[in-house]
Amino acid sequence: MKKLWGGRFTQTAEEWVEEFGASIPFDQELVEEDIKGSLAHVAMLGKCGILLEGDVQKIKQGLQLLEQKALNNELSFSVSEEDIHLNIEKMLIEEIGPVGGKLHTGRSRNDQVATDMHLYLQKNVNEIILLICEFQAALVTQAEHHIEAIIPGYTHLQRAQPISFAHHLMAYFWMLERDKTRYKESLKRINQSPLGAGALAGTTFPIDREYSASLLGFNSIYENSIDAVSDRDFIVEFLSNSSMLMMHLSRLCEEMILWSSQEFQFIEIDDRFATGSSIMPQKKNPDMAELIRGKTGRVYGNLFGLLTVLKGTPLAYNKDMQEDKEGMFDTVKTVIGSLQIFTGMIASMVINKNQMSAATKQDFSNATELADYLASKGLPFREAHEIVGKLVLTCIDREFYLLDLPFNEYKNACHLFEEDIFDYLDPYTAVNRRNSVGGTGFREVENAILQAKLRLEKK
């Protein structure tokens, strides 16, 4: 079969070589973007008088017909046409005749594919931003209902201090807020148009790149034609931002897996996001959380894969850069799916407040309250720290907790202790007293939730 670029060639590649080099098995994902870019390009060619209006209208009608067929999943792609661009061009020529070949005037597949990927990320990054907002809203709702639910806070996975469960959830809200900001910031680079840069050197035709850019919803154009066709920074940035997001999701996955275990029993994950065992009837496995945790490595791999592809490629376009798409497609699918799953998991999880509260009374996470108590009475904190450490050791030796220690033991340890110490040791009181800005005190958590709601209203 004759190639659209085959004039210079006397032989054709064997079928297996064509299959190895073809990108159509995966870049057909760009069909809508490719047609959208072509519609803008032909409109620009008509505006600039490069194509006759009759030809422009015929090409537009043909592209719109292909666009509808694409929406109806009625297009059939061929490996022999290599990629999405040549497939669409060949289909267009079959629909409207040789005039369809005029569509490629003033552009190259190099600027065409770059345009397609900018459009693809423009659409999907905006969707991801909306999904992050939905996930944040689910976190805020759960937090609002559990401000006074007390949970052990951990450092080194050892119980550290009691905190509000809402405060813990809201930590993830602010992580996601940073993720959202990064995606929004990246749109400045995504919303640039490479269309009209040609293969690398521009074109002799009097095109209007700003006009086609405006039709596609881009804010600006690339200033350098070589940079326009060789730049994949915007994809690397997307993969980097997505890796950061998935890292945050993975951390919450790990906590939900722990919290739902028999050892913790702090939460129960909804049946829709869990599975059973083929051999152990009692099992309820947090599979979706585990799967998202695992998919994080997949997204990291896509980032490092593209960085490795790009690190040794000279300017401008090289066939290596065909490897920029599959990781991008896969990351978009993974991030969107993970956010949708997580929103459902958070919104539907059941919180076991009694189990959480009981856990805070069976540890020494209130020890800092003792040290702060003594420091507030004028004792240097380091001395207070040592006194409390010895009291903790006494409790460990006797196999009970600080709230169980008789008052005379406190008085013997330090004359500054008064009987109000037991109020300070209560986990609920300990949490509620921490009202420094950004702290776990209930008043501060309520304020943080209010601020979060205001952020979500602005989106």
CSV table of C-alpha atoms in Angstrom, one decimal:
chain,number,residue,atom,x,y,z
A,1,MET,CA,0.0,0.0,0.0
A,2,LYS,CA,1.4,3.4,-1.0
A,3,LYS,CA,2.3,5.7,1.9
A,4,LEU,CA,1.2,9.3,2.0
A,5,TRP,CA,4.9,10.1,2.5
A,6,GLY,CA,6.2,7.4,0.1
A,7,GLY,CA,7.3,9.4,-3.0
A,8,ARG,CA,11.0,9.1,-2.1
A,9,PHE,CA,11.0,5.4,-1.4
A,10,THR,CA,11.3,2.4,-3.7
A,11,GLN,CA,10.7,-0.3,-1.1
A,12,THR,CA,8.3,-0.8,1.7
A,13,ALA,CA,9.0,-2.3,5.1
A,14,GLU,CA,7.9,-5.8,6.0
A,15,GLU,CA,4.6,-6.0,8.0
A,16,TRP,CA,6.3,-6.9,11.3
A,17,VAL,CA,8.6,-3.8,10.9
A,18,GLU,CA,5.6,-1.6,10.3
A,19,GLU,CA,3.9,-3.0,13.4
A,20,PHE,CA,6.9,-2.3,15.5
A,21,GLY,CA,7.2,1.3,14.3
A,22,ALA,CA,3.5,2.1,14.2
A,23,SER,CA,1.9,4.2,17.0
A,24,ILE,CA,-1.7,3.9,16.0
A,25,PRO,CA,-2.4,1.0,18.4
A,26,PHE,CA,-2.1,3.6,21.2
A,27,ASP,CA,-2.2,7.1,19.7
A,28,GLN,CA,-5.7,6.5,18.4
A,29,GLU,CA,-6.5,7.8,21.9
A,30,LEU,CA,-5.8,11.3,20.3
A,31,VAL,CA,-8.5,11.0,17.6
A,32,GLU,CA,-10.7,13.8,19.0
A,33,GLU,CA,-7.8,16.1,19.6
A,34,ASP,CA,-6.3,15.4,16.1
A,35,ILE,CA,-9.6,16.3,14.4
A,36,LYS,CA,-10.1,19.3,16.6
A,37,GLY,CA,-6.6,20.5,15.7
A,38,SER,CA,-7.2,19.9,12.0
A,39,LEU,CA,-10.5,21.9,12.2
A,40,ALA,CA,-8.6,24.9,13.7
A,41,HIS,CA,-5.8,24.5,11.1
A,42,VAL,CA,-8.1,24.5,8.1
A,43,ALA,CA,-10.1,27.4,9.4
A,44,MET,CA,-6.8,29.4,9.7
A,45,LEU,CA,-5.8,28.4,6.2
A,46,GLY,CA,-9.1,29.8,4.9
A,47,LYS,CA,-8.8,33.0,6.9
A,48,CYS,CA,-5.3,33.6,5.6
A,49,GLY,CA,-6.4,32.9,2.0
A,50,ILE,CA,-4.1,29.9,1.7
A,51,LEU,CA,-7.0,27.6,0.7
A,52,LEU,CA,-10.1,28.6,-1.3
A,53,GLU,CA,-13.3,28.9,0.8
A,54,GLY,CA,-14.9,26.0,-1.1
A,55,ASP,CA,-12.0,23.7,-0.2
A,56,VAL,CA,-12.1,24.8,3.4
A,57,GLN,CA,-15.8,24.0,3.7
A,58,LYS,CA,-15.4,20.6,2.1
A,59,ILE,CA,-12.5,19.7,4.4
A,60,LYS,CA,-14.5,21.0,7.4
A,61,GLN,CA,-17.5,18.9,6.5
A,62,GLY,CA,-15.3,15.8,6.0
A,63,LEU,CA,-13.6,16.3,9.4
A,64,GLN,CA,-16.9,16.9,11.1
A,65,LEU,CA,-18.2,13.6,9.6
A,66,LEU,CA,-15.1,11.8,10.9
A,67,GLU,CA,-15.6,13.5,14.3
A,68,GLN,CA,-19.1,12.1,14.6
A,69,LYS,CA,-17.9,8.7,13.5
A,70,ALA,CA,-15.2,8.8,16.2
A,71,LEU,CA,-17.8,9.7,18.8
A,72,ASN,CA,-19.9,6.7,17.7
A,73,ASN,CA,-16.8,4.5,17.7
A,74,GLU,CA,-17.2,3.8,14.0
A,75,LEU,CA,-13.7,4.6,12.8
A,76,SER,CA,-11.3,1.7,11.8
A,77,PHE,CA,-7.6,2.4,12.1
A,78,SER,CA,-4.9,0.7,10.1
A,79,VAL,CA,-1.3,-0.1,11.2
A,80,SER,CA,-0.2,0.5,7.6
A,81,GLU,CA,-1.0,4.2,8.1
A,82,GLU,CA,1.3,4.3,11.1
A,83,ASP,CA,-0.3,6.9,13.3
A,84,ILE,CA,-3.4,8.8,14.1
A,85,HIS,CA,-2.5,11.7,11.8
A,86,LEU,CA,-2.0,9.6,8.6
A,87,ASN,CA,-5.1,7.5,9.5
A,88,ILE,CA,-7.3,10.6,9.7
A,89,GLU,CA,-5.8,12.1,6.6
A,90,LYS,CA,-6.4,9.0,4.6
A,91,MET,CA,-10.0,8.7,5.9
A,92,LEU,CA,-10.6,12.3,5.0
A,93,ILE,CA,-9.4,11.8,1.4
A,94,GLU,CA,-11.6,8.7,1.1
A,95,GLU,CA,-14.6,10.8,2.3
A,96,ILE,CA,-14.1,14.0,0.2
A,97,GLY,CA,-11.5,13.1,-2.4
A,98,PRO,CA,-8.0,14.6,-3.2
A,99,VAL,CA,-8.9,18.0,-1.8
A,100,GLY,CA,-8.5,16.3,1.6
A,101,GLY,CA,-4.7,16.3,0.9
A,102,LYS,CA,-4.7,20.1,1.1
A,103,LEU,CA,-5.3,19.9,4.9
A,104,HIS,CA,-1.7,19.3,5.5
A,105,THR,CA,-0.6,22.6,4.0
A,106,GLY,CA,1.6,24.6,6.3
A,107,ARG,CA,2.0,22.0,9.0
A,108,SER,CA,3.9,18.8,9.8
A,109,ARG,CA,3.1,15.7,11.8
A,110,ASN,CA,5.7,17.0,14.2
A,111,ASP,CA,3.7,20.1,15.2
A,112,GLN,CA,0.5,18.2,14.7
A,113,VAL,CA,1.3,15.5,17.3
A,114,ALA,CA,2.6,18.1,19.8
A,115,THR,CA,-0.7,20.0,19.4
A,116,ASP,CA,-2.7,16.9,20.0
A,117,MET,CA,-0.9,16.2,23.2
A,118,HIS,CA,-1.3,19.7,24.4
A,119,LEU,CA,-5.1,19.5,23.8
A,120,TYR,CA,-5.2,16.0,25.4
A,121,LEU,CA,-3.6,17.3,28.6
A,122,GLN,CA,-5.6,20.5,28.5
A,123,LYS,CA,-8.8,18.4,28.7
A,124,ASN,CA,-7.6,15.8,31.2
A,125,VAL,CA,-5.7,18.1,33.6
A,126,ASN,CA,-8.9,20.2,34.0
A,127,GLU,CA,-10.8,17.0,34.7
A,128,ILE,CA,-8.2,15.9,37.3
A,129,ILE,CA,-8.5,19.3,39.0
A,130,LEU,CA,-12.3,18.8,39.3
A,131,LEU,CA,-11.8,15.3,40.7
A,132,ILE,CA,-9.4,16.5,43.3
A,133,CYS,CA,-12.0,19.0,44.4
A,134,GLU,CA,-14.6,16.2,44.7
A,135,PHE,CA,-12.1,14.2,46.8
A,136,GLN,CA,-11.3,17.2,49.0
A,137,ALA,CA,-15.1,17.7,49.5
A,138,ALA,CA,-15.4,14.1,50.7
A,139,LEU,CA,-12.5,14.6,53.2
A,140,VAL,CA,-14.1,17.9,54.5
A,141,THR,CA,-17.5,16.2,55.0
A,142,GLN,CA,-15.9,13.3,57.0
A,143,ALA,CA,-13.8,15.8,59.0
A,144,GLU,CA,-16.8,17.9,59.8
A,145,HIS,CA,-18.6,14.9,61.3
A,146,HIS,CA,-15.6,13.8,63.3
A,147,ILE,CA,-14.0,16.9,64.8
A,148,GLU,CA,-14.2,15.5,68.3
A,149,ALA,CA,-13.3,12.0,67.4
A,150,ILE,CA,-9.9,11.4,69.1
A,151,ILE,CA,-7.3,9.2,67.5
A,152,PRO,CA,-3.7,8.4,68.4
A,153,GLY,CA,-1.3,10.5,66.4
A,154,TYR,CA,1.9,8.7,65.3
A,155,THR,CA,5.5,9.4,64.6
A,156,HIS,CA,7.8,6.6,63.5
A,157,LEU,CA,4.5,4.6,63.6
A,158,GLN,CA,4.7,4.8,67.4
A,159,ARG,CA,1.9,6.5,69.3
A,160,ALA,CA,2.9,10.1,69.9
A,161,GLN,CA,0.1,12.4,70.9
A,162,PRO,CA,-3.7,12.3,70.7
A,163,ILE,CA,-5.2,14.3,67.9
A,164,SER,CA,-8.6,15.0,66.3
A,165,PHE,CA,-9.4,12.5,63.6
A,166,ALA,CA,-10.7,15.5,61.5
A,167,HIS,CA,-7.3,17.1,61.9
A,168,HIS,CA,-5.6,14.1,60.5
A,169,LEU,CA,-8.0,13.9,57.5
A,170,MET,CA,-7.5,17.6,56.8
A,171,ALA,CA,-3.8,17.1,56.5
A,172,TYR,CA,-4.6,15.3,53.3
A,173,PHE,CA,-6.9,18.1,52.2
A,174,TRP,CA,-4.0,20.5,52.2
A,175,MET,CA,-1.7,18.1,50.4
A,176,LEU,CA,-4.3,17.8,47.7
A,177,GLU,CA,-4.6,21.6,47.6
A,178,ARG,CA,-0.9,21.8,46.8
A,179,ASP,CA,-1.4,19.1,44.1
A,180,LYS,CA,-4.3,21.1,42.6
A,181,THR,CA,-2.2,24.2,42.6
A,182,ARG,CA,0.6,22.4,40.8
A,183,TYR,CA,-1.8,21.1,38.1
A,184,LYS,CA,-3.3,24.6,37.7
A,185,GLU,CA,0.1,26.1,37.3
A,186,SER,CA,1.0,23.6,34.7
A,187,LEU,CA,-1.8,24.7,32.5
A,188,LYS,CA,0.2,27.8,31.7
A,189,ARG,CA,2.7,25.5,29.8
A,190,ILE,CA,0.0,23.1,28.5
A,191,ASN,CA,-2.0,26.0,27.0
A,192,GLN,CA,0.6,26.9,24.5
A,193,SER,CA,0.2,26.1,20.8
A,194,PRO,CA,2.9,24.5,18.7
A,195,LEU,CA,0.6,24.4,15.7
A,196,GLY,CA,2.2,26.0,12.6
A,197,ALA,CA,5.8,25.3,13.7
A,198,GLY,CA,6.1,22.8,10.9
A,199,ALA,CA,8.7,20.0,11.1
A,200,LEU,CA,11.1,22.4,12.9
A,201,ALA,CA,11.6,25.5,10.8
A,202,GLY,CA,8.2,27.0,10.4
A,203,THR,CA,6.6,27.4,6.9
A,204,THR,CA,6.7,29.6,3.9
A,205,PHE,CA,2.9,30.0,3.9
A,206,PRO,CA,1.5,33.2,5.5
A,207,ILE,CA,-0.2,31.4,8.3
A,208,ASP,CA,-1.6,33.0,11.5
A,209,ARG,CA,-0.5,30.9,14.4
A,210,GLU,CA,-2.2,33.1,17.0
A,211,TYR,CA,-5.6,32.6,15.3
A,212,SER,CA,-5.4,28.8,15.3
A,213,ALA,CA,-4.2,29.0,18.9
A,214,SER,CA,-7.2,31.0,19.9
A,215,LEU,CA,-9.6,28.6,18.2
A,216,LEU,CA,-8.1,25.8,20.2
A,217,GLY,CA,-8.4,27.6,23.5
A,218,PHE,CA,-4.6,28.1,23.9
A,219,ASN,CA,-3.4,31.2,25.7
A,220,SER,CA,-0.2,31.7,23.7
A,221,ILE,CA,2.1,30.1,21.0
A,222,TYR,CA,5.6,28.8,21.2
A,223,GLU,CA,8.0,31.5,20.3
A,224,ASN,CA,10.6,29.1,18.7
A,225,SER,CA,9.6,26.6,16.1
A,226,ILE,CA,12.3,24.1,17.1
A,227,ASP,CA,11.3,24.3,20.7
A,228,ALA,CA,7.6,23.9,19.7
A,229,VAL,CA,8.1,20.5,18.2
A,230,SER,CA,10.7,19.1,20.5
A,231,ASP,CA,9.3,20.3,23.8
A,232,ARG,CA,7.9,17.5,26.1
A,233,ASP,CA,8.5,19.4,29.3
A,234,PHE,CA,4.7,19.9,29.7
A,235,ILE,CA,4.3,16.1,29.7
A,236,VAL,CA,7.2,15.6,32.1
A,237,GLU,CA,5.6,18.2,34.4
A,238,PHE,CA,2.3,16.5,34.2
A,239,LEU,CA,3.9,13.1,35.1
A,240,SER,CA,5.8,14.8,38.0
A,241,ASN,CA,2.7,16.4,39.4
A,242,SER,CA,0.9,13.1,39.1
A,243,SER,CA,3.7,11.3,40.8
A,244,MET,CA,3.4,13.7,43.7
A,245,LEU,CA,-0.4,13.3,43.8
A,246,MET,CA,-0.1,9.5,43.8
A,247,MET,CA,2.5,9.6,46.6
A,248,HIS,CA,-0.1,11.4,48.7
A,249,LEU,CA,-2.8,9.0,47.8
A,250,SER,CA,-0.5,6.1,48.6
A,251,ARG,CA,0.2,7.4,52.1
A,252,LEU,CA,-3.5,7.6,52.8
A,253,CYS,CA,-3.9,4.1,51.4
A,254,GLU,CA,-1.4,2.8,53.8
A,255,GLU,CA,-3.2,4.4,56.7
A,256,MET,CA,-6.6,3.2,55.7
A,257,ILE,CA,-5.1,-0.3,55.3
A,258,LEU,CA,-3.7,-0.1,58.8
A,259,TRP,CA,-6.8,1.5,60.3
A,260,SER,CA,-9.1,-1.1,58.9
A,261,SER,CA,-7.1,-4.0,60.2
A,262,GLN,CA,-8.1,-6.2,63.2
A,263,GLU,CA,-5.2,-4.7,65.2
A,264,PHE,CA,-6.6,-1.1,64.8
A,265,GLN,CA,-10.3,-1.3,63.9
A,266,PHE,CA,-10.5,2.4,63.6
A,267,ILE,CA,-12.5,2.4,60.4
A,268,GLU,CA,-14.4,0.0,58.1
A,269,ILE,CA,-14.1,0.3,54.4
A,270,ASP,CA,-17.3,-0.1,52.4
A,271,ASP,CA,-17.9,-3.5,50.8
A,272,ARG,CA,-17.8,-1.8,47.4
A,273,PHE,CA,-14.1,-1.1,47.8
A,274,ALA,CA,-13.1,-4.4,49.4
A,275,THR,CA,-12.9,-8.1,48.4
A,276,GLY,CA,-12.9,-11.4,50.1
A,277,SER,CA,-10.7,-14.4,50.1
A,278,SER,CA,-11.1,-17.5,47.9
A,279,ILE,CA,-10.1,-19.7,50.9
A,280,MET,CA,-10.7,-17.8,54.1
A,281,PRO,CA,-14.4,-16.9,54.5
A,282,GLN,CA,-13.9,-14.3,57.2
A,283,LYS,CA,-11.6,-12.0,55.2
A,284,LYS,CA,-12.4,-8.5,54.0
A,285,ASN,CA,-9.4,-7.2,52.1
A,286,PRO,CA,-8.8,-3.4,51.4
A,287,ASP,CA,-8.0,-4.2,47.8
A,288,MET,CA,-8.7,-0.9,46.2
A,289,ALA,CA,-6.5,0.9,48.7
A,290,GLU,CA,-3.7,-1.7,48.1
A,291,LEU,CA,-4.1,-1.3,44.3
A,292,ILE,CA,-3.9,2.5,44.3
A,293,ARG,CA,-0.8,2.1,46.6
A,294,GLY,CA,0.7,-0.3,44.0
A,295,LYS,CA,-0.3,1.9,41.0
A,296,THR,CA,1.8,4.7,42.5
A,297,GLY,CA,4.9,2.9,41.3
A,298,ARG,CA,3.5,2.6,37.8
A,299,VAL,CA,3.1,6.4,37.6
A,300,TYR,CA,6.6,6.9,39.0
A,301,GLY,CA,7.8,4.6,36.2
A,302,ASN,CA,6.1,6.6,33.5
A,303,LEU,CA,7.9,9.7,34.8
A,304,PHE,CA,11.3,8.2,34.8
A,305,GLY,CA,10.7,6.5,31.5
A,306,LEU,CA,10.0,9.7,29.7
A,307,LEU,CA,12.9,11.5,31.4
A,308,THR,CA,15.2,8.7,30.2
A,309,VAL,CA,13.8,8.9,26.6
A,310,LEU,CA,14.4,12.7,26.4
A,311,LYS,CA,17.8,12.9,28.1
A,312,GLY,CA,19.8,12.1,25.0
A,313,THR,CA,17.6,13.3,22.1
A,314,PRO,CA,19.1,16.1,20.0
A,315,LEU,CA,16.8,18.8,18.6
A,316,ALA,CA,14.3,18.7,17.0
A,317,TYR,CA,12.0,15.7,16.6
A,318,ASN,CA,13.2,12.1,16.9
A,319,LYS,CA,11.3,8.9,16.6
A,320,ASP,CA,12.3,8.2,20.2
A,321,MET,CA,9.6,10.8,21.2
A,322,GLN,CA,6.9,8.4,20.0
A,323,GLU,CA,7.5,6.9,23.5
A,324,ASP,CA,6.0,10.0,25.1
A,325,LYS,CA,2.4,8.9,24.8
A,326,GLU,CA,1.7,5.6,26.4
A,327,GLY,CA,3.0,6.6,29.8
A,328,MET,CA,1.0,9.9,29.5
A,329,PHE,CA,-2.2,8.0,28.6
A,330,ASP,CA,-1.6,5.4,31.3
A,331,THR,CA,-1.0,8.1,34.0
A,332,VAL,CA,-4.2,10.0,33.1
A,333,LYS,CA,-6.2,6.8,33.3
A,334,THR,CA,-4.5,5.8,36.6
A,335,VAL,CA,-4.9,9.2,38.3
A,336,ILE,CA,-8.5,9.7,37.3
A,337,GLY,CA,-9.5,6.2,38.4
A,338,SER,CA,-7.6,6.5,41.7
A,339,LEU,CA,-9.3,9.8,42.5
A,340,GLN,CA,-12.7,8.4,41.7
A,341,ILE,CA,-12.2,5.3,43.8
A,342,PHE,CA,-10.7,7.3,46.7
A,343,THR,CA,-13.6,9.8,46.8
A,344,GLY,CA,-16.0,6.9,47.1
A,345,MET,CA,-13.9,5.1,49.8
A,346,ILE,CA,-13.6,8.2,51.9
A,347,ALA,CA,-17.2,9.2,51.6
A,348,SER,CA,-18.5,5.8,52.6
A,349,MET,CA,-16.0,4.6,55.3
A,350,VAL,CA,-17.4,4.0,58.7
A,351,ILE,CA,-15.6,5.6,61.6
A,352,ASN,CA,-15.3,3.6,64.9
A,353,LYS,CA,-15.0,6.5,67.4
A,354,ASN,CA,-15.1,4.3,70.4
A,355,GLN,CA,-12.2,2.1,69.3
A,356,MET,CA,-10.2,5.2,68.4
A,357,SER,CA,-10.9,6.8,71.8
A,358,ALA,CA,-10.1,3.6,73.7
A,359,ALA,CA,-6.7,3.4,71.9
A,360,THR,CA,-5.7,6.9,73.2
A,361,LYS,CA,-6.3,5.7,76.8
A,362,GLN,CA,-4.0,2.6,76.4
A,363,ASP,CA,-0.8,4.3,75.7
A,364,PHE,CA,1.5,7.1,76.8
A,365,SER,CA,0.6,9.6,74.1
A,366,ASN,CA,-0.5,12.0,76.8
A,367,ALA,CA,3.1,12.2,78.3
A,368,THR,CA,3.8,15.5,76.5
A,369,GLU,CA,0.9,17.0,78.5
A,370,LEU,CA,2.8,16.3,81.7
A,371,ALA,CA,5.9,18.0,80.4
A,372,ASP,CA,4.0,21.0,79.1
A,373,TYR,CA,2.2,21.2,82.5
A,374,LEU,CA,5.5,21.4,84.4
A,375,ALA,CA,7.0,23.8,81.9
A,376,SER,CA,4.0,26.1,82.2
A,377,LYS,CA,4.7,26.3,86.0
A,378,GLY,CA,8.3,27.5,85.3
A,379,LEU,CA,10.3,24.3,85.2
A,380,PRO,CA,12.8,24.2,82.3
A,381,PHE,CA,11.3,21.9,79.7
A,382,ARG,CA,14.4,19.6,79.6
A,383,GLU,CA,14.0,19.0,83.4
A,384,ALA,CA,10.3,18.4,82.9
A,385,HIS,CA,11.0,16.0,80.1
A,386,GLU,CA,13.3,13.9,82.3
A,387,ILE,CA,10.8,13.8,85.2
A,388,VAL,CA,8.0,12.6,82.9
A,389,GLY,CA,10.3,10.1,81.2
A,390,LYS,CA,10.9,8.5,84.6
A,391,LEU,CA,7.2,8.5,85.4
A,392,VAL,CA,6.5,6.7,82.1
A,393,LEU,CA,9.2,4.1,83.0
A,394,THR,CA,7.5,3.6,86.4
A,395,CYS,CA,4.2,2.9,84.7
A,396,ILE,CA,5.8,0.5,82.2
A,397,ASP,CA,7.4,-1.4,85.1
A,398,ARG,CA,4.0,-1.6,86.9
A,399,GLU,CA,2.1,-2.3,83.6
A,400,PHE,CA,-0.4,0.6,83.8
A,401,TYR,CA,-0.8,4.0,82.2
A,402,LEU,CA,-0.3,7.6,83.4
A,403,LEU,CA,-4.0,8.1,84.2
A,404,ASP,CA,-3.7,5.1,86.6
A,405,LEU,CA,-0.8,6.4,88.5
A,406,PRO,CA,-1.7,7.6,92.1
A,407,PHE,CA,-1.4,11.3,92.7
A,408,ASN,CA,1.2,10.8,95.5
A,409,GLU,CA,3.5,9.3,92.8
A,410,TYR,CA,3.3,12.6,90.8
A,411,LYS,CA,3.9,14.7,93.9
A,412,ASN,CA,6.9,12.6,94.8
A,413,ALA,CA,8.3,13.1,91.3
A,414,CYS,CA,7.8,16.9,91.4
A,415,HIS,CA,6.3,19.3,93.9
A,416,LEU,CA,4.7,21.4,91.1
A,417,PHE,CA,2.1,18.7,90.3
A,418,GLU,CA,-1.4,19.5,91.5
A,419,GLU,CA,-4.5,17.3,91.4
A,420,ASP,CA,-5.7,19.0,88.2
A,421,ILE,CA,-3.0,17.0,86.4
A,422,PHE,CA,-5.6,14.3,85.7
A,423,ASP,CA,-7.7,16.7,83.7
A,424,TYR,CA,-4.6,17.6,81.6
A,425,LEU,CA,-4.0,13.9,81.0
A,426,ASP,CA,-7.5,13.2,79.6
A,427,PRO,CA,-7.0,12.7,75.8
A,428,TYR,CA,-10.1,14.8,75.0
A,429,THR,CA,-8.8,17.7,77.1
A,430,ALA,CA,-5.2,17.3,75.7
A,431,VAL,CA,-6.5,17.6,72.1
A,432,ASN,CA,-8.9,20.5,72.8
A,433,ARG,CA,-6.2,22.6,74.5
A,434,ARG,CA,-3.9,22.6,71.4
A,435,ASN,CA,-5.4,25.7,69.7
A,436,SER,CA,-2.2,27.2,68.3
A,437,VAL,CA,-2.8,28.1,64.6
A,438,GLY,CA,-2.9,24.9,62.6
A,439,GLY,CA,-3.1,22.8,65.7
A,440,THR,CA,-5.4,19.9,66.5
A,441,GLY,CA,-7.6,21.8,69.0
A,442,PHE,CA,-11.3,21.6,68.1
A,443,ARG,CA,-11.6,25.3,67.5
A,444,GLU,CA,-8.7,25.3,65.1
A,445,VAL,CA,-10.0,22.3,63.3
A,446,GLU,CA,-13.4,24.0,62.8
A,447,ASN,CA,-11.6,27.0,61.4
A,448,ALA,CA,-9.5,24.9,59.1
A,449,ILE,CA,-12.6,23.2,57.8
A,450,LEU,CA,-14.2,26.6,57.2
A,451,GLN,CA,-11.1,27.8,55.3
A,452,ALA,CA,-11.2,24.6,53.2
A,453,LYS,CA,-14.8,25.1,52.3
A,454,LEU,CA,-13.9,28.7,51.1
A,455,ARG,CA,-11.1,27.2,49.0
A,456,LEU,CA,-13.5,24.7,47.4
A,457,GLU,CA,-16.0,27.4,46.6
A,458,LYS,CA,-13.3,29.3,44.6
A,459,LYS,CA,-12.0,26.0,43.0
